[in-house]
Coordinates of C-alpha atoms and ligand atoms in Angstrom, one line a residue:
X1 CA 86.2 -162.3 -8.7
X2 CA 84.3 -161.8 -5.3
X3 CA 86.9 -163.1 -2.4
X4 CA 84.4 -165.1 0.3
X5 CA 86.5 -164.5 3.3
X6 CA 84.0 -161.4 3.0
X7 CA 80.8 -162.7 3.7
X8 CA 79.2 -163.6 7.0
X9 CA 77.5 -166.4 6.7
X10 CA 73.9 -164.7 6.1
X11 CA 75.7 -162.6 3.0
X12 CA 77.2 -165.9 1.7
X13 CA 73.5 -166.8 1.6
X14 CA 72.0 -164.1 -0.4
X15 CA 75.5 -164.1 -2.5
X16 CA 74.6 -168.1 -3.4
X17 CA 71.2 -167.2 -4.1
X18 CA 72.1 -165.0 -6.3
X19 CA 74.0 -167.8 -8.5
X20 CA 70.7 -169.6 -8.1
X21 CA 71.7 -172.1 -5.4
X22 CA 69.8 -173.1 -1.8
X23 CA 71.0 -170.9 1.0
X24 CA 71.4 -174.2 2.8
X25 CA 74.9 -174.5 0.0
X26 CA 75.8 -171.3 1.8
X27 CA 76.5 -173.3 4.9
X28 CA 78.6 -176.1 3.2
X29 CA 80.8 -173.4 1.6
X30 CA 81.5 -171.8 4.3
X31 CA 82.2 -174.6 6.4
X32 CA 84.8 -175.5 3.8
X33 CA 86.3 -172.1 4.0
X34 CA 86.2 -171.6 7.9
X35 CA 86.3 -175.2 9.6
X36 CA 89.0 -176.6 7.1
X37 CA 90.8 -173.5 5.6
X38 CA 89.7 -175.1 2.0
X39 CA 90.3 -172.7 -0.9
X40 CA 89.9 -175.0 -3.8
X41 CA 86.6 -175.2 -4.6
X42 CA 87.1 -178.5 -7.0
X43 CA 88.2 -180.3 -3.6
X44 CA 84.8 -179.1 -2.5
X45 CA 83.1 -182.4 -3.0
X46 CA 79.5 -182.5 -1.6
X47 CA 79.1 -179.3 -3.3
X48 CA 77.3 -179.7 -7.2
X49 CA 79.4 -180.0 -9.9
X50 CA 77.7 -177.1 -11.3
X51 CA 78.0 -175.0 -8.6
X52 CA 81.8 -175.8 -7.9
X53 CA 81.8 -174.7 -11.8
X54 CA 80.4 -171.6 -10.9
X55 CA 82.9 -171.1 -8.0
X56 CA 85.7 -171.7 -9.9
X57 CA 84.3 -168.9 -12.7
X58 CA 83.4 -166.3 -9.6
X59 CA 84.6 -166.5 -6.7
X60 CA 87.9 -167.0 -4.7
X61 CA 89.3 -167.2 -0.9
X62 CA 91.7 -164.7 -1.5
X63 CA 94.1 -164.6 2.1
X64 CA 96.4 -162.4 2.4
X65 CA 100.0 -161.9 1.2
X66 CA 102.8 -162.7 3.9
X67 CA 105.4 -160.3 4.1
X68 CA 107.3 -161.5 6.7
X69 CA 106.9 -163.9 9.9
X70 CA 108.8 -163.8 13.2
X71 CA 108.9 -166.2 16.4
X72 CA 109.4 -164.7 19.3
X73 CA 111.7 -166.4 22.4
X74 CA 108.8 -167.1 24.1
X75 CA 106.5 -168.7 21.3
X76 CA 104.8 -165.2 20.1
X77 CA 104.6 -165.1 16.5
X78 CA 104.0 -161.3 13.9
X79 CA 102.9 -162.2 10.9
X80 CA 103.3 -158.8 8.7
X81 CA 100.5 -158.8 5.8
X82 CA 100.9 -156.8 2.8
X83 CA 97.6 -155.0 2.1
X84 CA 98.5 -153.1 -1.5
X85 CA 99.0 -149.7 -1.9
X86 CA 102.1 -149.3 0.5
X87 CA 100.2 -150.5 3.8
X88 CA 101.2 -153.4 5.6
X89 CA 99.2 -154.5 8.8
X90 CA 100.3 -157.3 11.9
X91 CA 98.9 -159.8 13.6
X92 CA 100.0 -161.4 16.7
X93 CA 99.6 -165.0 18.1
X94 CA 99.8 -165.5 21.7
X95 CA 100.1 -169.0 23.0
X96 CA 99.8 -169.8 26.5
X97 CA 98.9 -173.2 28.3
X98 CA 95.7 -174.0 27.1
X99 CA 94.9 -171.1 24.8
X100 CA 96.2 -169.3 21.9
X101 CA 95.0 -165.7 21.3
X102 CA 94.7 -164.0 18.4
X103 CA 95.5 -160.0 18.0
X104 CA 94.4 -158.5 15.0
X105 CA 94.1 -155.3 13.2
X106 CA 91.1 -153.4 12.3
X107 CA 92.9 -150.2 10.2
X108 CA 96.0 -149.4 8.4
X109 CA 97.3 -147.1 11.0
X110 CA 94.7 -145.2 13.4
X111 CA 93.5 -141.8 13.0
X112 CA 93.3 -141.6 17.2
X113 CA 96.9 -140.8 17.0
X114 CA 97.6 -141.8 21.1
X115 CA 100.6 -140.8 22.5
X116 CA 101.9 -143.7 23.6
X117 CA 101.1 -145.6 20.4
X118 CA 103.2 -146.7 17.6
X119 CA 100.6 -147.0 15.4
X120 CA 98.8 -144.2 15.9
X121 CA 102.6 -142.2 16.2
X122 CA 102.3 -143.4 12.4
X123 CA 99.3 -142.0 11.1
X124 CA 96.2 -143.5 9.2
X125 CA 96.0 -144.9 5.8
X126 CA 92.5 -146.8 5.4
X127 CA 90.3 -149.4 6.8
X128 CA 90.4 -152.9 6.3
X129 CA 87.9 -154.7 4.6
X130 CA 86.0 -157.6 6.3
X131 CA 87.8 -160.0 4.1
X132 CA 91.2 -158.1 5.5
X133 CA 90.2 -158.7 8.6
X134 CA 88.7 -162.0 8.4
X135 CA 92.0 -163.4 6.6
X136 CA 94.3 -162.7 9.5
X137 CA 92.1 -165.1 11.6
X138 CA 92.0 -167.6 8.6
X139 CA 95.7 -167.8 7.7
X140 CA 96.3 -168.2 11.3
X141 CA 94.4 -170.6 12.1
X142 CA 94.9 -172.8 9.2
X143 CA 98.6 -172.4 9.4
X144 CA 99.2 -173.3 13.1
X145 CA 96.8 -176.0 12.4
X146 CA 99.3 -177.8 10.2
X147 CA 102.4 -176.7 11.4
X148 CA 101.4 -177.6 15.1
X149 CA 100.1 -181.2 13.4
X150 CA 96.7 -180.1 14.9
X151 CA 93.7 -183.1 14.4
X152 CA 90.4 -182.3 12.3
X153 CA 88.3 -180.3 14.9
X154 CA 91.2 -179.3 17.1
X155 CA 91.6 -175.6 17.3
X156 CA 94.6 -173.2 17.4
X157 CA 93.4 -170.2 18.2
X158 CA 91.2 -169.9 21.3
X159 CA 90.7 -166.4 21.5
X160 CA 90.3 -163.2 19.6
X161 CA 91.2 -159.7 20.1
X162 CA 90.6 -157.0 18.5
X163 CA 94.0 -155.2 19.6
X164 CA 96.4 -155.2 16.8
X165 CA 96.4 -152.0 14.7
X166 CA 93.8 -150.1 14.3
X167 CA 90.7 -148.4 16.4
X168 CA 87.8 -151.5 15.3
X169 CA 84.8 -149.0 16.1
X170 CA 85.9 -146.7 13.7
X171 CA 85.5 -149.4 10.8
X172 CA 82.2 -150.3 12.1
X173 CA 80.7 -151.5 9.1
X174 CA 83.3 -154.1 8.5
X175 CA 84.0 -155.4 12.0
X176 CA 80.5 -156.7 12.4
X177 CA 80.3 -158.7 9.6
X178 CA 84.0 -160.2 10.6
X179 CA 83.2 -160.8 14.5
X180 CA 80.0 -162.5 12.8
X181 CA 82.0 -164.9 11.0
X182 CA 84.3 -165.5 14.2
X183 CA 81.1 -166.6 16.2
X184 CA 79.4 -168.6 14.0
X185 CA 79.3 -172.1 14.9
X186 CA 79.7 -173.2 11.4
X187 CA 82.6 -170.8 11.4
X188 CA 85.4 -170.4 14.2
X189 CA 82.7 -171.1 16.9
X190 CA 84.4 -168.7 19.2
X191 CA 81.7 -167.9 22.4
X192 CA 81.2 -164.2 22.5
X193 CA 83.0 -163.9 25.9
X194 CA 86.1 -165.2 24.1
X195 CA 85.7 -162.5 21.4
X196 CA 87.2 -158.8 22.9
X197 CA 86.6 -155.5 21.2
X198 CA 89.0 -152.6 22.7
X199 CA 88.3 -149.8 21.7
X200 CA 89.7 -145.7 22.6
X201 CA 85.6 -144.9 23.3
X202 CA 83.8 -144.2 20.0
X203 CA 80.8 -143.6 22.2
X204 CA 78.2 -144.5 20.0
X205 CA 79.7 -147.5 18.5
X206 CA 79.7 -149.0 21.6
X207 CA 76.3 -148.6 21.6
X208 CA 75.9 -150.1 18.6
X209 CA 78.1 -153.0 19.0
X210 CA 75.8 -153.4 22.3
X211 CA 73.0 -154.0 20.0
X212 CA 74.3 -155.5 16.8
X213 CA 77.1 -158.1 18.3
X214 CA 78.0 -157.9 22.1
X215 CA 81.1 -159.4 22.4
X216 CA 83.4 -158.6 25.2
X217 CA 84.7 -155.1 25.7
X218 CA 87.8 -153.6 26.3
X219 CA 87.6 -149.7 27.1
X220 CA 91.3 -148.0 26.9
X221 CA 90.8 -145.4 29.7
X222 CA 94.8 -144.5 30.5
X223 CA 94.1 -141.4 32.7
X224 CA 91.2 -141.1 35.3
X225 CA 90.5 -137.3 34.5
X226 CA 89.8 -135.7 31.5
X227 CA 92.5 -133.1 31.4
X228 CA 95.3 -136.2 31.1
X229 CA 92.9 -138.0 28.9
X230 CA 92.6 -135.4 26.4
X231 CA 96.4 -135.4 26.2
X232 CA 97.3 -138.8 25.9
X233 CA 93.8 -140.1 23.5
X234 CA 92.6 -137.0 21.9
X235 CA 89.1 -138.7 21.2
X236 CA 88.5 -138.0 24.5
X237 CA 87.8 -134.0 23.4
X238 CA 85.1 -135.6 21.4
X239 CA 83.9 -138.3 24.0
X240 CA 85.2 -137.8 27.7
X241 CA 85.2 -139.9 30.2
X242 CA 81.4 -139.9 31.5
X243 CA 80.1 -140.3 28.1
X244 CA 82.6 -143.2 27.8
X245 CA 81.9 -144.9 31.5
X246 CA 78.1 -144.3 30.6
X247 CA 78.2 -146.3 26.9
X248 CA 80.3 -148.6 29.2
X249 CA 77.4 -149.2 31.9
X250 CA 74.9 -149.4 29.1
X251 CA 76.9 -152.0 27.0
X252 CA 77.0 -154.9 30.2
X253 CA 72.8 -155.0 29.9
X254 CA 74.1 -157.4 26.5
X255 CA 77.6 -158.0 27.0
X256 CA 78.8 -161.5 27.6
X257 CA 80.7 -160.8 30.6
X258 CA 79.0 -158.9 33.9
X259 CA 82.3 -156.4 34.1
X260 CA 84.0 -154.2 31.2
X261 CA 87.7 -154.6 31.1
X262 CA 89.2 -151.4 31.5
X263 CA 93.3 -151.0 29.9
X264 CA 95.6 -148.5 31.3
X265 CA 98.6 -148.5 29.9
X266 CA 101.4 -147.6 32.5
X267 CA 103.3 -144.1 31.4
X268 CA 106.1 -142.9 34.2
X269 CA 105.2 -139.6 35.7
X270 CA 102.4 -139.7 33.5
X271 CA 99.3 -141.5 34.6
X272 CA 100.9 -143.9 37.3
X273 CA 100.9 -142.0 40.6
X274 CA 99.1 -143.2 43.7
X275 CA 96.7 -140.2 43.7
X276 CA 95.8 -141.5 39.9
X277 CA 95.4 -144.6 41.2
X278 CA 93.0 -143.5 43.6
X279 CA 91.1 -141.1 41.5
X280 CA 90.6 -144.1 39.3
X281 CA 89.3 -146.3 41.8
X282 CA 87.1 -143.3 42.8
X283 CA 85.7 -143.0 39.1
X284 CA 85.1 -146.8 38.6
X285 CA 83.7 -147.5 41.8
X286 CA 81.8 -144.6 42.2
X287 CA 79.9 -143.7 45.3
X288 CA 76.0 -144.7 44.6
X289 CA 75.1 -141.4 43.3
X290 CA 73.2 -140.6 40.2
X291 CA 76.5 -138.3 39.6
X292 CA 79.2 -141.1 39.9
X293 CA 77.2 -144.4 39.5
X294 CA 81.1 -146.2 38.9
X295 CA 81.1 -149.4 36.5
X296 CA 81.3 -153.1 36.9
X297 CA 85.1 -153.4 35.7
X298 CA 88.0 -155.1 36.2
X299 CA 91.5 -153.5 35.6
X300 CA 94.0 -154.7 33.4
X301 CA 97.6 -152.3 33.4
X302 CA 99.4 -152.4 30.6
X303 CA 102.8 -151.7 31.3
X304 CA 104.0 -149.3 28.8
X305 CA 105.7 -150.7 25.3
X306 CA 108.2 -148.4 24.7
X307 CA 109.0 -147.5 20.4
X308 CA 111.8 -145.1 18.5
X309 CA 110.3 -141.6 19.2
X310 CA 107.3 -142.1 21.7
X311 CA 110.0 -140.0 24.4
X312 CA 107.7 -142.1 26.5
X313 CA 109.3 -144.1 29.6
X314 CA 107.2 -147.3 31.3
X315 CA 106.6 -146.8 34.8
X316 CA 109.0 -148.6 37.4
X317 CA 107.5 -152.2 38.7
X318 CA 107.1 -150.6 41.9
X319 CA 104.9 -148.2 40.8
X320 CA 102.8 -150.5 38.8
X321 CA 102.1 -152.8 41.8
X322 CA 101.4 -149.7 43.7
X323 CA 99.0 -148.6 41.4
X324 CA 97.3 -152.0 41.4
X325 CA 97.2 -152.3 45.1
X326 CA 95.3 -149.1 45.2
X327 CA 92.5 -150.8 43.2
X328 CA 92.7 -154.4 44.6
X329 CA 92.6 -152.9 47.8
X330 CA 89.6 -150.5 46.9
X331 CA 87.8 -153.6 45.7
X332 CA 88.4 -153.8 42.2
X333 CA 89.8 -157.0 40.7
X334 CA 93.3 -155.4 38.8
X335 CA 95.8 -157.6 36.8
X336 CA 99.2 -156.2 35.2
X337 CA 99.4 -157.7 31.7
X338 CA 102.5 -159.5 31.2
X339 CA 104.6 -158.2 28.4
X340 CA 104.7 -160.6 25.0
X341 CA 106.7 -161.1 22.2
X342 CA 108.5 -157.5 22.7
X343 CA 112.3 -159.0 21.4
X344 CA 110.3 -159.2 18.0
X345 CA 108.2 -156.0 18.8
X346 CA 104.9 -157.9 19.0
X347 CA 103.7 -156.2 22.4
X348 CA 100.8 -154.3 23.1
X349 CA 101.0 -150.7 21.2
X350 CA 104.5 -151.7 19.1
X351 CA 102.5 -152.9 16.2
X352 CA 103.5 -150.8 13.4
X353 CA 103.8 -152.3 10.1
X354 CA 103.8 -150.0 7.1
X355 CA 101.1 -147.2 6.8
X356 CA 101.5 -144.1 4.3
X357 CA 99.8 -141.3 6.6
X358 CA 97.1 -140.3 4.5
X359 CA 96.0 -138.1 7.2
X360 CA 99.5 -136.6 7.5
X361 CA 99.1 -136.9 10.9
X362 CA 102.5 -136.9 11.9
X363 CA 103.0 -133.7 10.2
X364 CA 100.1 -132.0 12.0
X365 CA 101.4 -133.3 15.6
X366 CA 105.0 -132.1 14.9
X367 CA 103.2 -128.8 14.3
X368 CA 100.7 -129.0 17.5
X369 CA 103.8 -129.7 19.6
X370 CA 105.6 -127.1 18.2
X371 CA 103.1 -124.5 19.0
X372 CA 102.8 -126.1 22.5
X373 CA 106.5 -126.0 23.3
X374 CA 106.2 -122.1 22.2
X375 CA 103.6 -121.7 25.0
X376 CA 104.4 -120.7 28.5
X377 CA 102.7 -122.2 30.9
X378 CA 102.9 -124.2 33.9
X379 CA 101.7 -127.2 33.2
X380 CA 100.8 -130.6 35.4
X381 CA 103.4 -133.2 35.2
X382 CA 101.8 -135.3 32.7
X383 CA 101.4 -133.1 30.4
X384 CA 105.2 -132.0 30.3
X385 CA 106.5 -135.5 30.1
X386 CA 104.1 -136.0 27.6
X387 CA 104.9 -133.3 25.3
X388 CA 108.9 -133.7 25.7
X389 CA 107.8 -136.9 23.8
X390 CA 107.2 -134.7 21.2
X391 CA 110.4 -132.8 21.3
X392 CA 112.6 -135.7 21.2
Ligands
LIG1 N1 92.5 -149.0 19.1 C1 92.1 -149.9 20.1 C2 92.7 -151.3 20.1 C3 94.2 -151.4 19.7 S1 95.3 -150.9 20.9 C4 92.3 -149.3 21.5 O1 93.1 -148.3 21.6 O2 91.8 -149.8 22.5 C5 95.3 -152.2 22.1 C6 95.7 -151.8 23.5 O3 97.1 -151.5 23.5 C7 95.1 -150.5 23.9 O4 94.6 -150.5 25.3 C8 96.2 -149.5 23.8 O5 96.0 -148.4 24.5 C9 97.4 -150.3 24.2 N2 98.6 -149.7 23.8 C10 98.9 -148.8 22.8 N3 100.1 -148.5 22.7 C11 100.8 -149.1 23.8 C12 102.1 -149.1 24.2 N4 103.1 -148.5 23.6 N5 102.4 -149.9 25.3 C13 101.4 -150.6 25.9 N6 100.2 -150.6 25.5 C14 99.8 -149.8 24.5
LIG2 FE1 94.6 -146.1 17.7 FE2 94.3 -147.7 19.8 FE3 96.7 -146.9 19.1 FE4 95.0 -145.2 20.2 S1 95.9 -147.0 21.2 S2 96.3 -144.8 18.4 S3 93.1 -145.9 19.3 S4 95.4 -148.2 17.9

């Protein structure tokens, strides 16, 4: 059986062809699938009898299992989807007046392993599949369509991002074909502005994406040097920050939007001093030189999501505000995300859902801290607070 919530709509084409229909049937099909959430081909009726015959034989829009749902006091609702072989993934819905957003996952766990992430804190078990990915938006959508009594061309779900679990430029190959399928007018129809890929800086991804399907991009910068980054998103070793800011600055020649969104998340005594602040402002603004050319941005703080064992505290308010009036005043539009669905554990970074750490992951970063505890050495402040996170 070949599950369609895998195709795009130009592989649903050759896939049709293959069964010796018109692409044109493509279209119809998938307008079944993705503007009315249809799975039973027989219902399918302006399709040939044959070919519905050869559906039925074939082919099947396979969603994905529910393990559990939860409704958050203010209207958030995790959906936990069993994937097979021990993993379960989340997916969030975000309503606010006038949009609904939905956060989904890219990987079973993420082999970034960031500090001050609960998913990464768990390890990595595999990527999703386009279909995976695809079927979050589907059963989503097709749910809160009839449960919120929705009419035909009404649509729940506004707004995508790419921010559940899971790093989506690292599972390259599927995400295209799923943001694809997202776009497509005969699809979800979502504009590409309203489409937001955040991603830790896999450097040449972003390139890639630039070229294959510019949506809008998130970067998740957290520290304005790379000594802090390297501790808190050890991808950073691999890509630092000037390789990042450059991909960045190249990626707005296509992207939808003339600014990246940059995400800080807000770590006390970590990343959230006033000097930070300001060495950030410095980095994104730059100063006109070929050396620090800056980037278009605007600056979204995340205060931080505390989870069991991150040893990890948010920054104060205070702090936060400070922080943002550093860059507001400096000239860079800054928001402070407001926190969502964290009485179910919904918020950004508290996504967890059940991963078995093929990487063993875990095991390696009890060891790296380990070692690091061992060694003396006076260290900068973040880097302390960040390892007692270990320790505890
Ligand atoms: N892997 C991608 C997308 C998923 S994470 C990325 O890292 O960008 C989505 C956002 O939530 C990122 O900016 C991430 O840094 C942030 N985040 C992770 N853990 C968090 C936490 N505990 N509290 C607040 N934000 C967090
Ligand atoms: Fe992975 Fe993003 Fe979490 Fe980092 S913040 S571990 S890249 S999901």
């Amino acid at each position: 059986m070949v599950n369609l919530l895998q195709f795009d709509r130009d592989a649903l084409g050759d896939w049709c062809e293959q069964q010796g229909e018109q692409p044109f049937r493509a279209t119809q099909l998938f307008r079944w699938i993705h503007q009315r959430g249809a799975r039973d081909f027989a219902a399918m009726t302006d399709l040939a009898k044959s070919f519905r015959e050869k559906l039925v034989a074939g082919a099947e829009v396979a969603g994905l299992a529910v393990a559990s749902e939860q409704v958050a006091e203010d209207g958030t609702i995790k959906w936990l989807f069993d994937v097979g072989g021990g993993d379960a993934v989340e997916t969030v819905f975000i309503p606010e007046a006038g949009r609904g957003t939905l956060c989904i996952s890219s990987q079973a766990g993420c082999a970034v392993n960031c500090r001050f992430c609960a998913t990464g804190h768990q390890g990595f078990s595999r990527n999703l599949t386009t279909a995976e990915i695809v079927a979050q938006l589907w059963h989503a959508e097709f749910e809160l369509r009839r449960r919120l009594a929705l009419g035909e061309g009404e649509r729940a779900i506004t707004n995508v991002v790419m921010m559940g679990m899971g790093e989506p430029l690292q599972n390259y190959a599927a995400l295209v074909p799923a943001l694809k399928v997202m776009l497509d007018d005969h699809g979800y129809g979502l504009s590409r502005r309203r489409v937001t890929v955040s991603t830790s800086g896999v450097v040449p991804m972003i390139d890639r994406l630039r070229d294959d399907c510019p949506v809008a991009l998130a970067v998740s910068l957290h520290a304005p040097d790379d000594a802090l980054r390297d501790e808190l998103v050890p991808l950073n070793r691999k890509y630092p920050i000037a390789e990042l800011l450059a991909a960045a600055r190249g990626y707005l020649s296509r992207a939808p939007r003339d600014f990246i969104t940059i995400e800080y998340c807000m770590l006390d005594n970590v990343n959230d001093s006033p000097t930070q602040a300001r060495a950030l402002l410095a980095l994104l603004r730059g100063d006109g030189s070929a050396a620090n050319p800056g980037l278009p941005s605007k600056v979204n703080l995340i205060p931080f999501n505390p989870f069991a064992a991150s040893g990890l505290e948010r920054s104060p308010a205070e702090r936060v505000a400070a922080f943002a009036k550093v860059l507001q005043d400096g000239g860079i539009v800054t928001t402070i995300r407001k926190t969502r669905g964290d009485d179910i554990a919904a918020a950004c970074g508290q996504l967890a859902g059940e991963v078995q750490d093929r990487t063993r992951v875990a095991e390696r970063r009890a060891h790296a801290a380990a070692v690091r505890v061992a060694a003396p050495a006076s260290r900068r402040r973040g880097a302390v607070a960040v390892e007692r996170g270990h320790r505890a």
